[in-house]
Amino acid sequence: MQTTKGVVIAAKGRMEVRDDCPLPDEPCPTGAFIRPLIWSPCTSDAHLCATGCEALPYLLGKAVGHEMCGEIVRVGSDVHDFKVGDRVIVDAVMPVWRSLEAQDGNAKNRSDNMYWGVDYPDRGGSFVETYYIRDADMNLARIPEGVTLDQAIMIPDMMCTAFEGVSQAGIGYGESVAIIGVGPVGLMALAASVLRGAGRVAVVGSRKICFDRARQLGATEVYDYHEEGYLERMLADNGKPFDAVIVCGGSENSIDEGLRILKNGGTLVNMSAYFGDKMIAIDPADWGFGYGDKTIKGVGCGGGRLLMERMAALIANGRVDPSILITQRFHGMDSVPEAMDLFLEHDRDMIKPVIYND
Amino acid sequence: MQTTKGVVIAAKGRMEVRDDCPLPDEPCPTGAFIRPLIWSPCTSDAHLCATGCEALPYLLGKAVGHEMCGEIVRVGSDVHDFKVGDRVIVDAVMPVWRSLEAQDGNAKNRSDNMYWGVDYPDRGGSFVETYYIRDADMNLARIPEGVTLDQAIMIPDMMCTAFEGVSQAGIGYGESVAIIGVGPVGLMALAASVLRGAGRVAVVGSRKICFDRARQLGATEVYDYHEEGYLERMLADNGKPFDAVIVCGGSENSIDEGLRILKNGGTLVNMSAYFGDKMIAIDPADWGFGYGDKTIKGVGCGGGRLLMERMAALIANGRVDPSILITQRFHGMDSVPEAMDLFLEHDRDMIKPVIYND
Amino acid sequence: MQTTKGVVIAAKGRMEVRDDCPLPDEPCPTGAFIRPLIWSPCTSDAHLCATGCEALPYLLGKAVGHEMCGEIVRVGSDVHDFKVGDRVIVDAVMPVWRSLEAQDGNAKNRSDNMYWGVDYPDRGGSFVETYYIRDADMNLARIPEGVTLDQAIMIPDMMCTAFEGVSQAGIGYGESVAIIGVGPVGLMALAASVLRGAGRVAVVGSRKICFDRARQLGATEVYDYHEEGYLERMLADNGKPFDAVIVCGGSENSIDEGLRILKNGGTLVNMSAYFGDKMIAIDPADWGFGYGDKTIKGVGCGGGRLLMERMAALIANGRVDPSILITQRFHGMDSVPEAMDLFLEHDRDMIKPVIYND
Amino acid sequence: MQTTKGVVIAAKGRMEVRDDCPLPDEPCPTGAFIRPLIWSPCTSDAHLCATGCEALPYLLGKAVGHEMCGEIVRVGSDVHDFKVGDRVIVDAVMPVWRSLEAQDGNAKNRSDNMYWGVDYPDRGGSFVETYYIRDADMNLARIPEGVTLDQAIMIPDMMCTAFEGVSQAGIGYGESVAIIGVGPVGLMALAASVLRGAGRVAVVGSRKICFDRARQLGATEVYDYHEEGYLERMLADNGKPFDAVIVCGGSENSIDEGLRILKNGGTLVNMSAYFGDKMIAIDPADWGFGYGDKTIKGVGCGGGRLLMERMAALIANGRVDPSILITQRFHGMDSVPEAMDLFLEHDRDMIKPVIYND
């Protein structure tokens, strides 16, 4: 077993660059080694750091990160579709394709106890000098011509979460959509709603930079949740309850608020993760007393090569440009902790930072 | 405006037979008058009575009831498919077919504030001597040859609720289903699960008579919720989380309990109504932390002629016999209050009573 | 019974403006009279004319046309949502909402023998001075602010056919779509595919003007069916079979050709009408020998107010501009026959003509 | 490479038992060796024999057969869920789970040119003394307690084809279904329709033994296709077009006939394979002129462990007994050719023969 340099959570609230992250001597036959070209930190990385990996203690001291694109530096003997030198996107969630869950159409939920995918927990994330992936043919996607690194890095989590979620919302052409929480995933959910044929798309947030980007991506109305009565105004402006509601932020109350502005027969898709002790409380009246045919879905980030190839096809064919999310750019692994601090400090001008490995 | 005899909620906890229930002098062109042949009271009638129509005060003093089959005694000039003398099933929920909700595939949810259908609130229910229905061609179904009154009376609510709900659960052939609450709707949900191709069907209840009927209808396991750890035992016996969960009773906690035994990627269908002040509280861990792809649906009773004709076709072709639910038989309108008391007294040997109008 | 001026098919290949088209003295309670502001002729009108209404002889001598927007000049006593002076879109297909077909989710297919909707056959089309519609609340949509007449007139058939069809194709984000036939419906199907999240969209046609518009609407490749081997080239360029295929033109062979370039497990949606004696012939090998899970759908134009409101919402919110289809503009009812001749002469520079009623 | 005894197609119309079928010296890490306990020949085996493997010449001289249950005699080092001595069902179609097709939800269609699954073509079928399977954990299902060999052997193809197909037909509770072709797959499709909640199920065939079994399995009407006008009578008896049509036999004309009796908006599922030169010809009028919303699906046999486990759960829980299909029983591999002759001779008393390996 060799070692590689990586960014680890050293203690509650503290990240460090270390050089003793474990790396096998060689990849397994279906595996590959990848040298990162670009990383992007995620709220969930920051949350892990801030809580000292309270929820997942075995991650303490291990490398963080699940949003990375890189270059293949070594492949196992049984890798067919990739070769050394290929520039690739690495998925954040790595489904187990040889599993009964996969046969059930639910490969990404292979593990009941996963944090991010199944490869992550036992060996750490991708903010390392050399990253090892166990099934290259199934979990990597080549970065196609015309797609920049800045665009590609938004695929593994931002797009694979938002587009997966919105695809489950049952949005029909011209329907109205409300998006609660308009950070990076919410903004991609907005783009995904427009690319699903939504008519009116109203977003709820509070930061000016997010509202600006939302308007660029096709939001027709923006609402600040600090202003009292914003839910009532949303309903009044829309003229009727929304056909679909997407929750990408907020709190444990957001589900209930979303149901309140959702039509009977409509679908609410949640993409937020809830890790605390707080219960998600739903007022029966907001849920049609239990019989209003309002559907609630909690959708997780999708994974696998095909999904990433399709996200890349959206970019390559000019349907969406996710690099609009990038607000800060850093260079070198040593700047990762600084980038992560943006999250911990709730920087109001940040949507997504990226770090180039140069 | 003439009057007709009917069973009304006179005060909190008290039903009375009165003879001053309003009835138009003649039906509108698409309407019909129906003389009831059989009624069945529902928990929700009893709940209205017990609370003195607290939630829907305008129903006080009006006729109750929404489960009725009868004989047509008069038809409007624009009724095409029914004639005097036809024996018909009357739907409990009367969708508004000329509505944007109907164009949206959601006719039954025409009114956001309905209790039972749209015809009910403003003029009372069907426990009357002569019942008036406004759109006969769309809301009545002929009782086909070979279907008894005892069977037909279980269609408007018991079957139209249970089969509508289970049809939304996404049950695949051979999948495992858990049914929480095994009263009359739960028992029909069990029959509906078997007729959807379920393999194992485990039911949760407490009363012997319900367990007996459940076994007759195809339940493979029964669990008493008074026994501690029954959810854990259900999981252990099934060997894995359930593919689908149906909630037909219990309390505001039942949704959370159902989610706890549901697989990631599975669907929970709720058919219970929640009218109180209590919140429905969901532990994030039971819901896959919000990203386990567990879907929650709250499905209401279906209505309309076609649905009832299809339920009747199930009976006529020998696929199900819902008269298995009937535990008590009464005669004459005057016995309705007595039948209703069975609910208020939580009679442990009662599943569904019926009253013949003879 | 009064009369109104209208454009009728006088004989095989000949249209005439006449002044004896029947019009009731007043609308029924739910009906309305509409004064057209703009019309657009359709290939099917031209086909009817060219064949002398061979397939539907009862239409001979009756007014043609089903694409019209106008102003309400009179409403029945039971019309709630529209008033005199409202500018409205009239649907091409008028579903019967009080029908068992509607209860079956299939209102538009009320009549097994319809040509265009159910109101059309017995009383002629909308190329008249005063048009009578029987159910205004269910079949009209107000033209919203910001939507021009040129845009609105493309809704009743071009958009309601194309978006209805594409919504049935099961297109996922980033998937590849092939569109065979890129006339006006094909071009709208292209817009609908992009607004469903398609990545690559390849179109097949032959006319330069259509190819130009296709590129503007987001086509990534265009293929001329006159060039030998174009299907093979499509497959080669796409790198694999298409995820979905849309047929909007061509001949009885187009279904088979579409299946040949469709992936196993994919869906082909047909929006062409086939009226001749020719059989649609499918080579088993192209259809995966019958067991390749290739689905074939033949989808008809959608109707009803809600669908048109949603199409208008797409335009009003800037998602699509269907007026891009308009290539010729005429004025006055007398110019309709001239506009129709464009179809009969297969004008290579025509996509859709419109006629303003001024 | 060792060899094993097996039944091969020696020449057009001639099967032979040979002892030189190839077998690897040991299974790969995820593989297993299985000793058959029971086989069942399939029409497609007979068809291969009758045509001398014309369509798939590389199968000449190789072992036939894809319906087998057996006992595991050896497992690879990486098999986790099975051990020597386990009695298992082997799937007829072996999907490639590590494939982009699997990520696309279409694992069974991994190969565009497959006959039966992906393992079959290059190494022959399972009518051998020792059968080698490459991915045991994903393609075997344990025979559960209470399920007999006679029942289990009907799972790999008869049930996995019929239930997979019917699950795609969109059958709702109480709907009417027509099944064209009532051989073994048609009979299982009938059982599957009843277990999907069908009301009326009408079957078309010609043999008395099949009609008898059909009535036992819940058919409400049977029609002999030799009697003129049987399609018209089916429509008349049903009172309206069928909600769904299943094609499990007949000829290239059966699709068109099925469409003729299918409602607009309904689905026809085909499970027949078409290998000849004959085109499948559809009369546009029968298909609603291309716009009647009639859907045509050509569904292939499903594969994989989970599907077989679910089929076994249906049997184990008493929902269906597929051994009702068995009409002839043979013993020993040497009797396979005799069993196969039943097909070639079109024995009118045969539905499915089985051969015990004893």
JSON list of N, CA and C in Angstrom, two decimals, chain A residues 246-274:
[
{"chain": "A", "resi": 246, "resn": "ILE", "atom": "N", "xyz": [-40.08, 21.98, -5.83]},
{"chain": "A", "resi": 246, "resn": "ILE", "atom": "CA", "xyz": [-38.76, 21.37, -5.65]},
{"chain": "A", "resi": 246, "resn": "ILE", "atom": "C", "xyz": [-38.13, 21.99, -4.41]},
{"chain": "A", "resi": 247, "resn": "VAL", "atom": "N", "xyz": [-37.69, 21.16, -3.47]},
{"chain": "A", "resi": 247, "resn": "VAL", "atom": "CA", "xyz": [-37.04, 21.67, -2.25]},
{"chain": "A", "resi": 247, "resn": "VAL", "atom": "C", "xyz": [-35.55, 21.37, -2.32]},
{"chain": "A", "resi": 248, "resn": "CYS", "atom": "N", "xyz": [-34.75, 22.43, -2.36]},
{"chain": "A", "resi": 248, "resn": "CYS", "atom": "CA", "xyz": [-33.29, 22.28, -2.46]},
{"chain": "A", "resi": 248, "resn": "CYS", "atom": "C", "xyz": [-32.59, 23.04, -1.34]},
{"chain": "A", "resi": 249, "resn": "GLY", "atom": "N", "xyz": [-33.24, 23.19, -0.23]},
{"chain": "A", "resi": 249, "resn": "GLY", "atom": "CA", "xyz": [-32.60, 23.94, 0.85]},
{"chain": "A", "resi": 249, "resn": "GLY", "atom": "C", "xyz": [-33.64, 24.29, 1.88]},
{"chain": "A", "resi": 250, "resn": "GLY", "atom": "N", "xyz": [-33.31, 25.21, 2.74]},
{"chain": "A", "resi": 250, "resn": "GLY", "atom": "CA", "xyz": [-34.24, 25.60, 3.78]},
{"chain": "A", "resi": 250, "resn": "GLY", "atom": "C", "xyz": [-34.02, 24.76, 5.02]},
{"chain": "A", "resi": 251, "resn": "SER", "atom": "N", "xyz": [-35.12, 24.34, 5.64]},
{"chain": "A", "resi": 251, "resn": "SER", "atom": "CA", "xyz": [-35.02, 23.62, 6.90]},
{"chain": "A", "resi": 251, "resn": "SER", "atom": "C", "xyz": [-36.01, 22.47, 6.90]},
{"chain": "A", "resi": 252, "resn": "GLU", "atom": "N", "xyz": [-36.16, 21.83, 8.06]},
{"chain": "A", "resi": 252, "resn": "GLU", "atom": "CA", "xyz": [-37.13, 20.74, 8.18]},
{"chain": "A", "resi": 252, "resn": "GLU", "atom": "C", "xyz": [-38.56, 21.24, 7.91]},
{"chain": "A", "resi": 253, "resn": "ASN", "atom": "N", "xyz": [-38.78, 22.55, 7.95]},
{"chain": "A", "resi": 253, "resn": "ASN", "atom": "CA", "xyz": [-40.11, 23.08, 7.66]},
{"chain": "A", "resi": 253, "resn": "ASN", "atom": "C", "xyz": [-40.40, 23.21, 6.17]},
{"chain": "A", "resi": 254, "resn": "SER", "atom": "N", "xyz": [-39.36, 23.12, 5.37]},
{"chain": "A", "resi": 254, "resn": "SER", "atom": "CA", "xyz": [-39.53, 23.43, 3.95]},
{"chain": "A", "resi": 254, "resn": "SER", "atom": "C", "xyz": [-40.48, 22.45, 3.26]},
{"chain": "A", "resi": 255, "resn": "ILE", "atom": "N", "xyz": [-40.48, 21.21, 3.68]},
{"chain": "A", "resi": 255, "resn": "ILE", "atom": "CA", "xyz": [-41.39, 20.24, 3.07]},
{"chain": "A", "resi": 255, "resn": "ILE", "atom": "C", "xyz": [-42.83, 20.69, 3.29]},
{"chain": "A", "resi": 256, "resn": "ASP", "atom": "N", "xyz": [-43.13, 21.05, 4.53]},
{"chain": "A", "resi": 256, "resn": "ASP", "atom": "CA", "xyz": [-44.50, 21.48, 4.82]},
{"chain": "A", "resi": 256, "resn": "ASP", "atom": "C", "xyz": [-44.85, 22.75, 4.04]},
{"chain": "A", "resi": 257, "resn": "GLU", "atom": "N", "xyz": [-43.93, 23.69, 3.97]},
{"chain": "A", "resi": 257, "resn": "GLU", "atom": "CA", "xyz": [-44.20, 24.91, 3.22]},
{"chain": "A", "resi": 257, "resn": "GLU", "atom": "C", "xyz": [-44.42, 24.61, 1.74]},
{"chain": "A", "resi": 258, "resn": "GLY", "atom": "N", "xyz": [-43.61, 23.70, 1.25]},
{"chain": "A", "resi": 258, "resn": "GLY", "atom": "CA", "xyz": [-43.78, 23.32, -0.15]},
{"chain": "A", "resi": 258, "resn": "GLY", "atom": "C", "xyz": [-45.13, 22.69, -0.42]},
{"chain": "A", "resi": 259, "resn": "LEU", "atom": "N", "xyz": [-45.57, 21.82, 0.50]},
{"chain": "A", "resi": 259, "resn": "LEU", "atom": "CA", "xyz": [-46.87, 21.17, 0.32]},
{"chain": "A", "resi": 259, "resn": "LEU", "atom": "C", "xyz": [-48.00, 22.19, 0.33]},
{"chain": "A", "resi": 260, "resn": "ARG", "atom": "N", "xyz": [-47.80, 23.27, 1.11]},
{"chain": "A", "resi": 260, "resn": "ARG", "atom": "CA", "xyz": [-48.85, 24.28, 1.23]},
{"chain": "A", "resi": 260, "resn": "ARG", "atom": "C", "xyz": [-49.13, 24.97, -0.10]},
{"chain": "A", "resi": 261, "resn": "ILE", "atom": "N", "xyz": [-48.10, 25.09, -0.94]},
{"chain": "A", "resi": 261, "resn": "ILE", "atom": "CA", "xyz": [-48.29, 25.80, -2.21]},
{"chain": "A", "resi": 261, "resn": "ILE", "atom": "C", "xyz": [-48.38, 24.84, -3.40]},
{"chain": "A", "resi": 262, "resn": "LEU", "atom": "N", "xyz": [-48.53, 23.55, -3.11]},
{"chain": "A", "resi": 262, "resn": "LEU", "atom": "CA", "xyz": [-48.60, 22.52, -4.16]},
{"chain": "A", "resi": 262, "resn": "LEU", "atom": "C", "xyz": [-50.05, 22.15, -4.43]},
{"chain": "A", "resi": 263, "resn": "LYS", "atom": "N", "xyz": [-50.40, 21.99, -5.69]},
{"chain": "A", "resi": 263, "resn": "LYS", "atom": "CA", "xyz": [-51.76, 21.59, -6.03]},
{"chain": "A", "resi": 263, "resn": "LYS", "atom": "C", "xyz": [-52.05, 20.17, -5.56]},
{"chain": "A", "resi": 264, "resn": "ASN", "atom": "N", "xyz": [-53.32, 19.90, -5.30]},
{"chain": "A", "resi": 264, "resn": "ASN", "atom": "CA", "xyz": [-53.73, 18.51, -5.13]},
{"chain": "A", "resi": 264, "resn": "ASN", "atom": "C", "xyz": [-53.37, 17.76, -6.40]},
{"chain": "A", "resi": 265, "resn": "GLY", "atom": "N", "xyz": [-52.83, 16.57, -6.25]},
{"chain": "A", "resi": 265, "resn": "GLY", "atom": "CA", "xyz": [-52.42, 15.81, -7.42]},
{"chain": "A", "resi": 265, "resn": "GLY", "atom": "C", "xyz": [-51.01, 16.11, -7.87]},
{"chain": "A", "resi": 266, "resn": "GLY", "atom": "N", "xyz": [-50.34, 17.07, -7.23]},
{"chain": "A", "resi": 266, "resn": "GLY", "atom": "CA", "xyz": [-48.99, 17.45, -7.64]},
{"chain": "A", "resi": 266, "resn": "GLY", "atom": "C", "xyz": [-47.90, 16.71, -6.90]},
{"chain": "A", "resi": 267, "resn": "THR", "atom": "N", "xyz": [-46.66, 16.93, -7.33]},
{"chain": "A", "resi": 267, "resn": "THR", "atom": "CA", "xyz": [-45.51, 16.25, -6.73]},
{"chain": "A", "resi": 267, "resn": "THR", "atom": "C", "xyz": [-44.52, 17.24, -6.15]},
{"chain": "A", "resi": 268, "resn": "LEU", "atom": "N", "xyz": [-44.07, 16.97, -4.94]},
{"chain": "A", "resi": 268, "resn": "LEU", "atom": "CA", "xyz": [-42.97, 17.71, -4.33]},
{"chain": "A", "resi": 268, "resn": "LEU", "atom": "C", "xyz": [-41.74, 16.82, -4.33]},
{"chain": "A", "resi": 269, "resn": "VAL", "atom": "N", "xyz": [-40.63, 17.32, -4.88]},
{"chain": "A", "resi": 269, "resn": "VAL", "atom": "CA", "xyz": [-39.38, 16.57, -4.84]},
{"chain": "A", "resi": 269, "resn": "VAL", "atom": "C", "xyz": [-38.43, 17.26, -3.90]},
{"chain": "A", "resi": 270, "resn": "ASN", "atom": "N", "xyz": [-37.94, 16.51, -2.94]},
{"chain": "A", "resi": 270, "resn": "ASN", "atom": "CA", "xyz": [-36.94, 17.03, -2.01]},
{"chain": "A", "resi": 270, "resn": "ASN", "atom": "C", "xyz": [-35.56, 16.54, -2.42]},
{"chain": "A", "resi": 271, "resn": "MET", "atom": "N", "xyz": [-34.58, 17.46, -2.43]},
{"chain": "A", "resi": 271, "resn": "MET", "atom": "CA", "xyz": [-33.19, 17.08, -2.68]},
{"chain": "A", "resi": 271, "resn": "MET", "atom": "C", "xyz": [-32.29, 17.45, -1.51]},
{"chain": "A", "resi": 272, "resn": "SER", "atom": "N", "xyz": [-32.87, 17.94, -0.43]},
{"chain": "A", "resi": 272, "resn": "SER", "atom": "CA", "xyz": [-32.07, 18.28, 0.74]},
{"chain": "A", "resi": 272, "resn": "SER", "atom": "C", "xyz": [-31.80, 17.03, 1.57]},
{"chain": "A", "resi": 273, "resn": "ALA", "atom": "N", "xyz": [-30.68, 17.06, 2.29]},
{"chain": "A", "resi": 273, "resn": "ALA", "atom": "CA", "xyz": [-30.38, 15.99, 3.23]},
{"chain": "A", "resi": 273, "resn": "ALA", "atom": "C", "xyz": [-30.66, 16.50, 4.64]},
{"chain": "A", "resi": 274, "resn": "TYR", "atom": "N", "xyz": [-31.26, 15.64, 5.46]},
{"chain": "A", "resi": 274, "resn": "TYR", "atom": "CA", "xyz": [-31.60, 16.00, 6.83]},
{"chain": "A", "resi": 274, "resn": "TYR", "atom": "C", "xyz": [-30.87, 15.07, 7.78]}
]
